mmCIF file of C-alpha atoms in Angstrom:
data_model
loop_
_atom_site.group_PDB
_atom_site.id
_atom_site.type_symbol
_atom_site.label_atom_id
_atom_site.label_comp_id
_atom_site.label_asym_id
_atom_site.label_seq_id
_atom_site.Cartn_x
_atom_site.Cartn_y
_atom_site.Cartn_z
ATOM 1 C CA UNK A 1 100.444 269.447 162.590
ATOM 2 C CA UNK A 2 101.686 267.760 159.188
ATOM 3 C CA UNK A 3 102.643 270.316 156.777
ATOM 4 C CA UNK A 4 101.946 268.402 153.250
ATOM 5 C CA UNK A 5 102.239 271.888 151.305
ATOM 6 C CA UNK A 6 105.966 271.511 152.265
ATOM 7 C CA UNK A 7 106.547 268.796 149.467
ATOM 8 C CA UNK A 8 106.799 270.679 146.436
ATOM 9 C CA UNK A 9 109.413 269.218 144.406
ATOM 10 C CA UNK A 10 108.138 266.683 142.960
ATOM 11 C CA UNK A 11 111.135 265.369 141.605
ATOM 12 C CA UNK A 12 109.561 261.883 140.684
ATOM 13 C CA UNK A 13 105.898 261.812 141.201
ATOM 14 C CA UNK A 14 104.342 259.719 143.498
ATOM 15 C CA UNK A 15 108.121 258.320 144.423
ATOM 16 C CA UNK A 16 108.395 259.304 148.147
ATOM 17 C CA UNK A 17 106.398 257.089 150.147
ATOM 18 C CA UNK A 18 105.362 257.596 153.861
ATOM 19 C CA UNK A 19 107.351 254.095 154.438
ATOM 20 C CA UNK A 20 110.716 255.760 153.137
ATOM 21 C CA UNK A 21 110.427 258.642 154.702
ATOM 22 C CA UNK A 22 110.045 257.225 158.026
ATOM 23 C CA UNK A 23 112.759 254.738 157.166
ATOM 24 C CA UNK A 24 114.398 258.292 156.005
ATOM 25 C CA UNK A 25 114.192 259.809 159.424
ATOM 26 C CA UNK A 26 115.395 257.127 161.482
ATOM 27 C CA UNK A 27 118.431 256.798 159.406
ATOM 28 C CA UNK A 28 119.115 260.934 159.960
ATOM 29 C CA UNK A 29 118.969 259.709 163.358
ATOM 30 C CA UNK A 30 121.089 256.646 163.067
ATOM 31 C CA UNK A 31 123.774 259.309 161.099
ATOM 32 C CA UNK A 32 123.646 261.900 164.340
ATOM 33 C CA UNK A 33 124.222 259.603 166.883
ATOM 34 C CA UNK A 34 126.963 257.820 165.044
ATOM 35 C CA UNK A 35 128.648 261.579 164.229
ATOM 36 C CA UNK A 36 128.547 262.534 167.563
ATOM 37 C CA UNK A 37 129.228 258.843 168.867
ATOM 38 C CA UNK A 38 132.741 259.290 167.058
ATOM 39 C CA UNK A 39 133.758 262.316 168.558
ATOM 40 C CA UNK A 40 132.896 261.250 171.870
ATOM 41 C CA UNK A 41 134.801 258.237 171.340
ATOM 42 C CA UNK A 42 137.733 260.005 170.528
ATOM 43 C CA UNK A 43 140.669 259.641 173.526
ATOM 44 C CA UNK A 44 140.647 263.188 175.078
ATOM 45 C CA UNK A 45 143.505 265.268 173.794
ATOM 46 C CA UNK A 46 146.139 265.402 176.936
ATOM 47 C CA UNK A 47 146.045 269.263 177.001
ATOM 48 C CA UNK A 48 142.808 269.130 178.036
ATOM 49 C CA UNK A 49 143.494 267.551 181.170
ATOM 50 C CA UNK A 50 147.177 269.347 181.164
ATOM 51 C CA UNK A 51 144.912 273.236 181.598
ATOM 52 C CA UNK A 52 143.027 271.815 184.114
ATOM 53 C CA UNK A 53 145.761 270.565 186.286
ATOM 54 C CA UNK A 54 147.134 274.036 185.281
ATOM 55 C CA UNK A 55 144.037 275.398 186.891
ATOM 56 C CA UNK A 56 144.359 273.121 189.980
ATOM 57 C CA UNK A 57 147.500 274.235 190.778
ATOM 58 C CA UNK A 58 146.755 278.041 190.838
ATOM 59 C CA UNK A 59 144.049 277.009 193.721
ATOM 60 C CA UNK A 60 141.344 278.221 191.789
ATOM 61 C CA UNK A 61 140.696 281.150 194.072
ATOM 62 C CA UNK A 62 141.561 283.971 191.433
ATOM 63 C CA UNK A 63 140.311 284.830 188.339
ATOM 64 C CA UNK A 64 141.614 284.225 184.736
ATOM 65 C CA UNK A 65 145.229 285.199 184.743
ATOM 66 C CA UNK A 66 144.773 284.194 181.309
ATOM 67 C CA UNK A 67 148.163 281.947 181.277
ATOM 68 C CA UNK A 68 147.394 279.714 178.428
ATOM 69 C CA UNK A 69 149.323 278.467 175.723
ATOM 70 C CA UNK B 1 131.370 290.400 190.456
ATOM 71 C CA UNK B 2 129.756 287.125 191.498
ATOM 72 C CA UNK B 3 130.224 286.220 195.183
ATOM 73 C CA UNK B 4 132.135 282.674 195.088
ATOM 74 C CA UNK B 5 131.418 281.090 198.242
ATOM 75 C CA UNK B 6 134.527 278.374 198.008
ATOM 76 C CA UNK B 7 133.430 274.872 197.423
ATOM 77 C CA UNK B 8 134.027 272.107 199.751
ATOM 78 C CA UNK B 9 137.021 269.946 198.828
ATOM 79 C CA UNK B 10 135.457 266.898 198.538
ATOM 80 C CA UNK B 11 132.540 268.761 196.138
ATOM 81 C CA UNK B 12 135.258 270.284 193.931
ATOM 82 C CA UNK B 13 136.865 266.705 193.691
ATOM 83 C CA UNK B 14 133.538 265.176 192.690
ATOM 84 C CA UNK B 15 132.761 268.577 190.286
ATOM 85 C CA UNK B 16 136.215 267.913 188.312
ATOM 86 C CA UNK B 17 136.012 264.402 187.888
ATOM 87 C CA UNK B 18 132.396 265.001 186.593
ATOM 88 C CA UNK B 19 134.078 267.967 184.082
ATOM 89 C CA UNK B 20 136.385 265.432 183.642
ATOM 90 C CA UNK B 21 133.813 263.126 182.267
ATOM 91 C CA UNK B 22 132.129 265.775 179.903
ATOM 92 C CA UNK B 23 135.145 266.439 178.127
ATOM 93 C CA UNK B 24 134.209 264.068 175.249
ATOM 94 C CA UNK B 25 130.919 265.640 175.279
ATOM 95 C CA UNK B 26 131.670 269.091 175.115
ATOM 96 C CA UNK B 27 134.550 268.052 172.200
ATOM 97 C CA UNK B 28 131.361 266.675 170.525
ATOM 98 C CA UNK B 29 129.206 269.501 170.519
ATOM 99 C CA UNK B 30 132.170 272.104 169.831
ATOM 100 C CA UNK B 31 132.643 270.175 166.595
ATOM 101 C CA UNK B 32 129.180 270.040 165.312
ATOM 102 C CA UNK B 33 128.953 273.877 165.740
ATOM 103 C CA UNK B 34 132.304 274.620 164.339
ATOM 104 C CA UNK B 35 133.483 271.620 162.010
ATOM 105 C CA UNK B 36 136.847 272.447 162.065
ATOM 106 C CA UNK B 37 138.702 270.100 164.428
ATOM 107 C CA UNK B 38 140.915 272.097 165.826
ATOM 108 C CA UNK B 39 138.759 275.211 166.334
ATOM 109 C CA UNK B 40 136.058 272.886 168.211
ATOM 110 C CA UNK B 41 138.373 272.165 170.886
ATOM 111 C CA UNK B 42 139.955 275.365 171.740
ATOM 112 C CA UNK B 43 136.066 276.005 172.151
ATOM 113 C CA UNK B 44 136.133 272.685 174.258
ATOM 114 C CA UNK B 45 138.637 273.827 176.408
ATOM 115 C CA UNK B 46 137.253 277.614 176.526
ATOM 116 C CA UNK B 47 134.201 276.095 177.775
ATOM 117 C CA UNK B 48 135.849 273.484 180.223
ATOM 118 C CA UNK B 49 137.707 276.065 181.780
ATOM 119 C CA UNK B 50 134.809 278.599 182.338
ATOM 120 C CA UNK B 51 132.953 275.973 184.100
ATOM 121 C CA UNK B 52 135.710 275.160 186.092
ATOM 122 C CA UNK B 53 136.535 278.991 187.055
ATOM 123 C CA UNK B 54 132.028 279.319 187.657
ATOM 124 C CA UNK B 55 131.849 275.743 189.780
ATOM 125 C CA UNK B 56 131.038 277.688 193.003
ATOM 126 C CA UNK B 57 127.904 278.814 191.004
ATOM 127 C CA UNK B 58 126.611 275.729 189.596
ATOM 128 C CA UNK B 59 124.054 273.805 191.952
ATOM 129 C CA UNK B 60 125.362 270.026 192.766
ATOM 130 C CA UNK B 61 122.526 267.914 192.131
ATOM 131 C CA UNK B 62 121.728 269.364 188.871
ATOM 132 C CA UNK B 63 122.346 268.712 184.965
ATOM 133 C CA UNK B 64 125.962 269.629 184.622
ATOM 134 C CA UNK B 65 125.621 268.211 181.283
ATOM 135 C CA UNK B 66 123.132 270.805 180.326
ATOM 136 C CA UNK B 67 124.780 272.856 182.148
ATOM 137 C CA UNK B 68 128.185 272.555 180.167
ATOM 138 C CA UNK B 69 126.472 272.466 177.278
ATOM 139 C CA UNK B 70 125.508 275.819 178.392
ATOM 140 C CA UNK B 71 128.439 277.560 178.791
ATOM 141 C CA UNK B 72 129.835 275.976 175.523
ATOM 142 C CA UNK B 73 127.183 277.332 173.659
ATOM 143 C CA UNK B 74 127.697 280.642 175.229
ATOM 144 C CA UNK B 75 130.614 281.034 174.283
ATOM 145 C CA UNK B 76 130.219 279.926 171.054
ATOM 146 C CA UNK B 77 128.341 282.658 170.080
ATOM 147 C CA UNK B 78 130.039 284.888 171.725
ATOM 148 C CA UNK B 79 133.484 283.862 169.744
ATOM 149 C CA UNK B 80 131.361 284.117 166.817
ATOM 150 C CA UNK B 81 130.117 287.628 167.055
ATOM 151 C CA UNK B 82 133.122 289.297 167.790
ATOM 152 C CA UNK B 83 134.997 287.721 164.951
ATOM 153 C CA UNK B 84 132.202 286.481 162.457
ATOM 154 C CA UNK B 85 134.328 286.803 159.437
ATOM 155 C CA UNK B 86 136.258 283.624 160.678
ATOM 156 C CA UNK B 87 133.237 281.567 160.426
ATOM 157 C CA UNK B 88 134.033 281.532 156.227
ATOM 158 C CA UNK B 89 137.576 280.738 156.726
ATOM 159 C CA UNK B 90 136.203 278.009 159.191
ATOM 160 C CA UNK B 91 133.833 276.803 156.812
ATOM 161 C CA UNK B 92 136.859 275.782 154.078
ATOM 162 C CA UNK B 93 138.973 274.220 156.842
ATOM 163 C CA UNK B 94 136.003 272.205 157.619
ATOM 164 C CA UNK B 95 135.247 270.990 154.151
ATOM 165 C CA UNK B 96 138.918 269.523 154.593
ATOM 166 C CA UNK B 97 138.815 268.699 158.131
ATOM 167 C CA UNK B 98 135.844 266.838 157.468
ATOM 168 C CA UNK B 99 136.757 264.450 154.556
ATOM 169 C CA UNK B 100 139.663 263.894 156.076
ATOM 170 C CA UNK B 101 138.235 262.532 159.339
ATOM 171 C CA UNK B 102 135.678 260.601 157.864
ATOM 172 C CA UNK B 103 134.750 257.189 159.123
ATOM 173 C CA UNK B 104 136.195 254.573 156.496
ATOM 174 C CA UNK B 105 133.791 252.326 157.595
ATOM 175 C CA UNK B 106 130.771 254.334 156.045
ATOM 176 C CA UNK B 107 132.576 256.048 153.341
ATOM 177 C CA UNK B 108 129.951 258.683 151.812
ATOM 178 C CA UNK B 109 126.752 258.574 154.302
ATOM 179 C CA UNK B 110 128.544 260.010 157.433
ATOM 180 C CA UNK B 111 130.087 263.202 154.863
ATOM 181 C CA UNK B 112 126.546 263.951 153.366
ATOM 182 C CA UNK B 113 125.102 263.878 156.701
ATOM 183 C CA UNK B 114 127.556 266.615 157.664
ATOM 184 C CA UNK B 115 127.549 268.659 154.802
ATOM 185 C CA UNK B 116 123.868 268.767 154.877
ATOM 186 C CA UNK B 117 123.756 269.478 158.443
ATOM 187 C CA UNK B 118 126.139 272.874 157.894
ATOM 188 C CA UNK B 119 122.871 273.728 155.326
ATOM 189 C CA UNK B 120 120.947 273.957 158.239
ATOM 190 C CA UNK B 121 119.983 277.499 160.248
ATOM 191 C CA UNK B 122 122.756 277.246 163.344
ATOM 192 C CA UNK B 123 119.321 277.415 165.847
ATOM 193 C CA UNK B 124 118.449 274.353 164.131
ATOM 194 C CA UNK B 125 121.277 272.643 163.756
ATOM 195 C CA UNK B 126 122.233 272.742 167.718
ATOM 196 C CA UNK B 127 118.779 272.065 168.589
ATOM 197 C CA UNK B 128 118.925 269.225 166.361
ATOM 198 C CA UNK B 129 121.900 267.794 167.509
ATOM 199 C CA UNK B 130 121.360 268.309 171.344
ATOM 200 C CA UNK B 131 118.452 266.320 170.952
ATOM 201 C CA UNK B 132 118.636 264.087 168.317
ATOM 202 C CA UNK B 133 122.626 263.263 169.295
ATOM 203 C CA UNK B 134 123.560 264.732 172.699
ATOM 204 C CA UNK B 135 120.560 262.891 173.865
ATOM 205 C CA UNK B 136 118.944 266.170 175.986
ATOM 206 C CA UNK B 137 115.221 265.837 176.371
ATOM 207 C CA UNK B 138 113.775 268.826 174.924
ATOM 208 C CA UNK B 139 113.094 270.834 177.900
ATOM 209 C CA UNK B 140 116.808 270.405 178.665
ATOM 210 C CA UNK B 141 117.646 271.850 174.979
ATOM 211 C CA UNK B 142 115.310 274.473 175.898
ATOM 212 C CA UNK B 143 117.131 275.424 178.845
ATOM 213 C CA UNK B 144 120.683 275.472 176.892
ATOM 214 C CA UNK B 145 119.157 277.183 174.005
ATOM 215 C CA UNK B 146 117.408 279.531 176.049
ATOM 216 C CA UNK B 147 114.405 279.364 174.122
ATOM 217 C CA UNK B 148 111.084 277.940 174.878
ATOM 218 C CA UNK B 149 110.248 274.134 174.633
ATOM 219 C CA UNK B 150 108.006 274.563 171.653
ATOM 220 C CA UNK B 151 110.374 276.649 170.136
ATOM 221 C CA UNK B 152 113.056 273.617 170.167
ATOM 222 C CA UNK B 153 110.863 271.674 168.700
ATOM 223 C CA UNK B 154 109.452 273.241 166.254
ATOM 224 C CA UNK B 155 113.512 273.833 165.555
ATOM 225 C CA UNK B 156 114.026 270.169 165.481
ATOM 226 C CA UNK B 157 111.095 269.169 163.258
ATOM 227 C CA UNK B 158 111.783 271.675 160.798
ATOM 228 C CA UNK B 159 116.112 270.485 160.795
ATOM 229 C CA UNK B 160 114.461 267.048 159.845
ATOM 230 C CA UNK B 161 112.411 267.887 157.538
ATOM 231 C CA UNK B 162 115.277 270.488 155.346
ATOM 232 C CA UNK B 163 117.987 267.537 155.670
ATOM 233 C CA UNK B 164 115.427 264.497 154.819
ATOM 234 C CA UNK B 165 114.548 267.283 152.062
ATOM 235 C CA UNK B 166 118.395 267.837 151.184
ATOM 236 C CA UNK B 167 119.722 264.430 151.520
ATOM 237 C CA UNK B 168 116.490 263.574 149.014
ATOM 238 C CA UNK B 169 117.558 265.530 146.473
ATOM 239 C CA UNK B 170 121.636 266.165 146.861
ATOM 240 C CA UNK B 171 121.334 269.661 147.528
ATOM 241 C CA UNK B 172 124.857 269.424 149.812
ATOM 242 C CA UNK B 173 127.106 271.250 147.836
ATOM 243 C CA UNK B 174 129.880 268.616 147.620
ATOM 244 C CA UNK B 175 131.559 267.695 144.359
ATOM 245 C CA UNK B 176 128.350 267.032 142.633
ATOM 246 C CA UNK B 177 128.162 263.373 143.152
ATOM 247 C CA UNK B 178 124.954 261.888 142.710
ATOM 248 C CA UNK B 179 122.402 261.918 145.903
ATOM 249 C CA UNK B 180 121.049 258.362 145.211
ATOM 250 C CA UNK B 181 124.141 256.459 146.054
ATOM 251 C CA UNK B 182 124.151 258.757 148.878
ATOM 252 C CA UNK B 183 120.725 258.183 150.078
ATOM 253 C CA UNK B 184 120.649 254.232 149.256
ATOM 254 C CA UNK B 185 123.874 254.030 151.286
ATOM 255 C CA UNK B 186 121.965 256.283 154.194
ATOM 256 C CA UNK B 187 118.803 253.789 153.685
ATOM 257 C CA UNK B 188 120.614 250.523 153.671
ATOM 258 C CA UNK B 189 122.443 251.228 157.230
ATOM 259 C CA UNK B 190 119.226 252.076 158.343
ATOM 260 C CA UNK B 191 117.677 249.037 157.652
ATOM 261 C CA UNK B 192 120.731 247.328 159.171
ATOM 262 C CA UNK B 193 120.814 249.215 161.870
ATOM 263 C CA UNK B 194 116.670 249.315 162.404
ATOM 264 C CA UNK B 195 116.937 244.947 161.824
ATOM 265 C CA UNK B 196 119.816 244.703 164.901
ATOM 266 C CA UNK B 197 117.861 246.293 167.346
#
């Protein structure tokens, strides 16, 4: 399923390595998690929790009366 | 008109704390599709609050992450169709947004990564993230994508290759700084980061 057409460039030849582009992936990886990581790491923003007790308090029973500020 | 058979108390205590605990999630995901900050989390909340007003119809026992995820999604899309011209004026605000929350402690990697992610197709860039971040297998991807399994990962494979491919050669259009520095910084945490575990 390798697709060895897709390397074209050839910016240096015979530079990129199956090594470094294994090493290349993992640190893509490495870069999501740690992007995502950070958000998620973030405190939560108190209106967040502020529309939900919002929500609560209307009993939940009726639809969007679309009271948001 | 969906019929809302009311929840038990003690299941819509358990469903909110659960929303509850998504919240950073969702805030997550909303910012990798949107970039801008503050846009992400009135899609957080958007999101939050649909599954909140729908909790009679999700099934306890289930992946209310995926589920969330879902709904997020959803509504992303939604948002962005009906006013798609906003996604260019979002696009600016996130070239700001983002250098201005980046992560001192790895100065240039972290900003590459996301301006070469916003390169990416949106399909693959979500299917990317929810797999290769949000930590969904890829039948649970599938399911919040709605799109076959094969189709995610197809997605996926093809998102790794085009950033390996634009992180390579310093395709992001940022200032025009070089790529190597970029990439040696990107390798050397790696290695770190590959040696620790």
């Amino acid at each position: 399923m390798t697709d060895r057409a897709g390397r074209k460039e050839g910016r240096k030849p015979g530079e990129p390595n199956v090594e470094e582009a294994r090493l290349r992936q993992q640190a893509i990886g490495v870069k999501l998690r740690q992007m995502f990581d950070d958000v998620v790491n973030e405190p939560v923003p108190d209106d967040f929790l502020d529309i939900l007790r919002q929500a609560d308090n209307r009993g939940g029973a009726g639809g969007n009366s679309g009271d948001r500020d | 008109m969906t019929e809302r058979t009311a929840m038990d108390p003690a299941s819509e205590k358990q469903f909110k704390k659960d929303l509850v605990g998504l919240i950073p999630h969702l805030r997550a995901f909303a910012r990798t599709l949107c970039g801008d900050a503050a846009t992400a989390d009135d899609l957080a909340q958007d999101a939050m609050m649909k599954a909140w007003d729908a909790r009679s119809s999700f099934q306890m026992g289930t992946n209310m992450k995926a589920w969330t995820f879902m709904i997020l999604r959803n509504q992303f899309y939604s948002d962005k169709r009906r006013s798609w011209r906003q996604t260019q004026l979002d696009q600016e605000a996130a070239e700001r947004t983002l250098v201005a929350i980046d992560d001192p402690a790895s100065p240039l990697a972290l900003d590459e990564m996301r301006q070469a992610l916003k390169m990416l197709p949106s399909e693959q860039r979500e299917a990317l993230i929810l797999v290769g971040a949000g930590g969904f297998a890829y039948e649970e991807a599938a399911e919040i994508c709605g799109c076959a399994v094969g189709t995610v990962k197809s997605r996926v494979s093809r998102a790794r290759r085009a950033l390996s491919g634009v992180l390579e050669a310093g395709d992001y259009d940022r200032d025009g700084s070089p790529a190597g520095d970029a990439m040696r910084s990107i390798l050397a945490d790696a290695e770190r980061l590959s040696g620790s575990r």
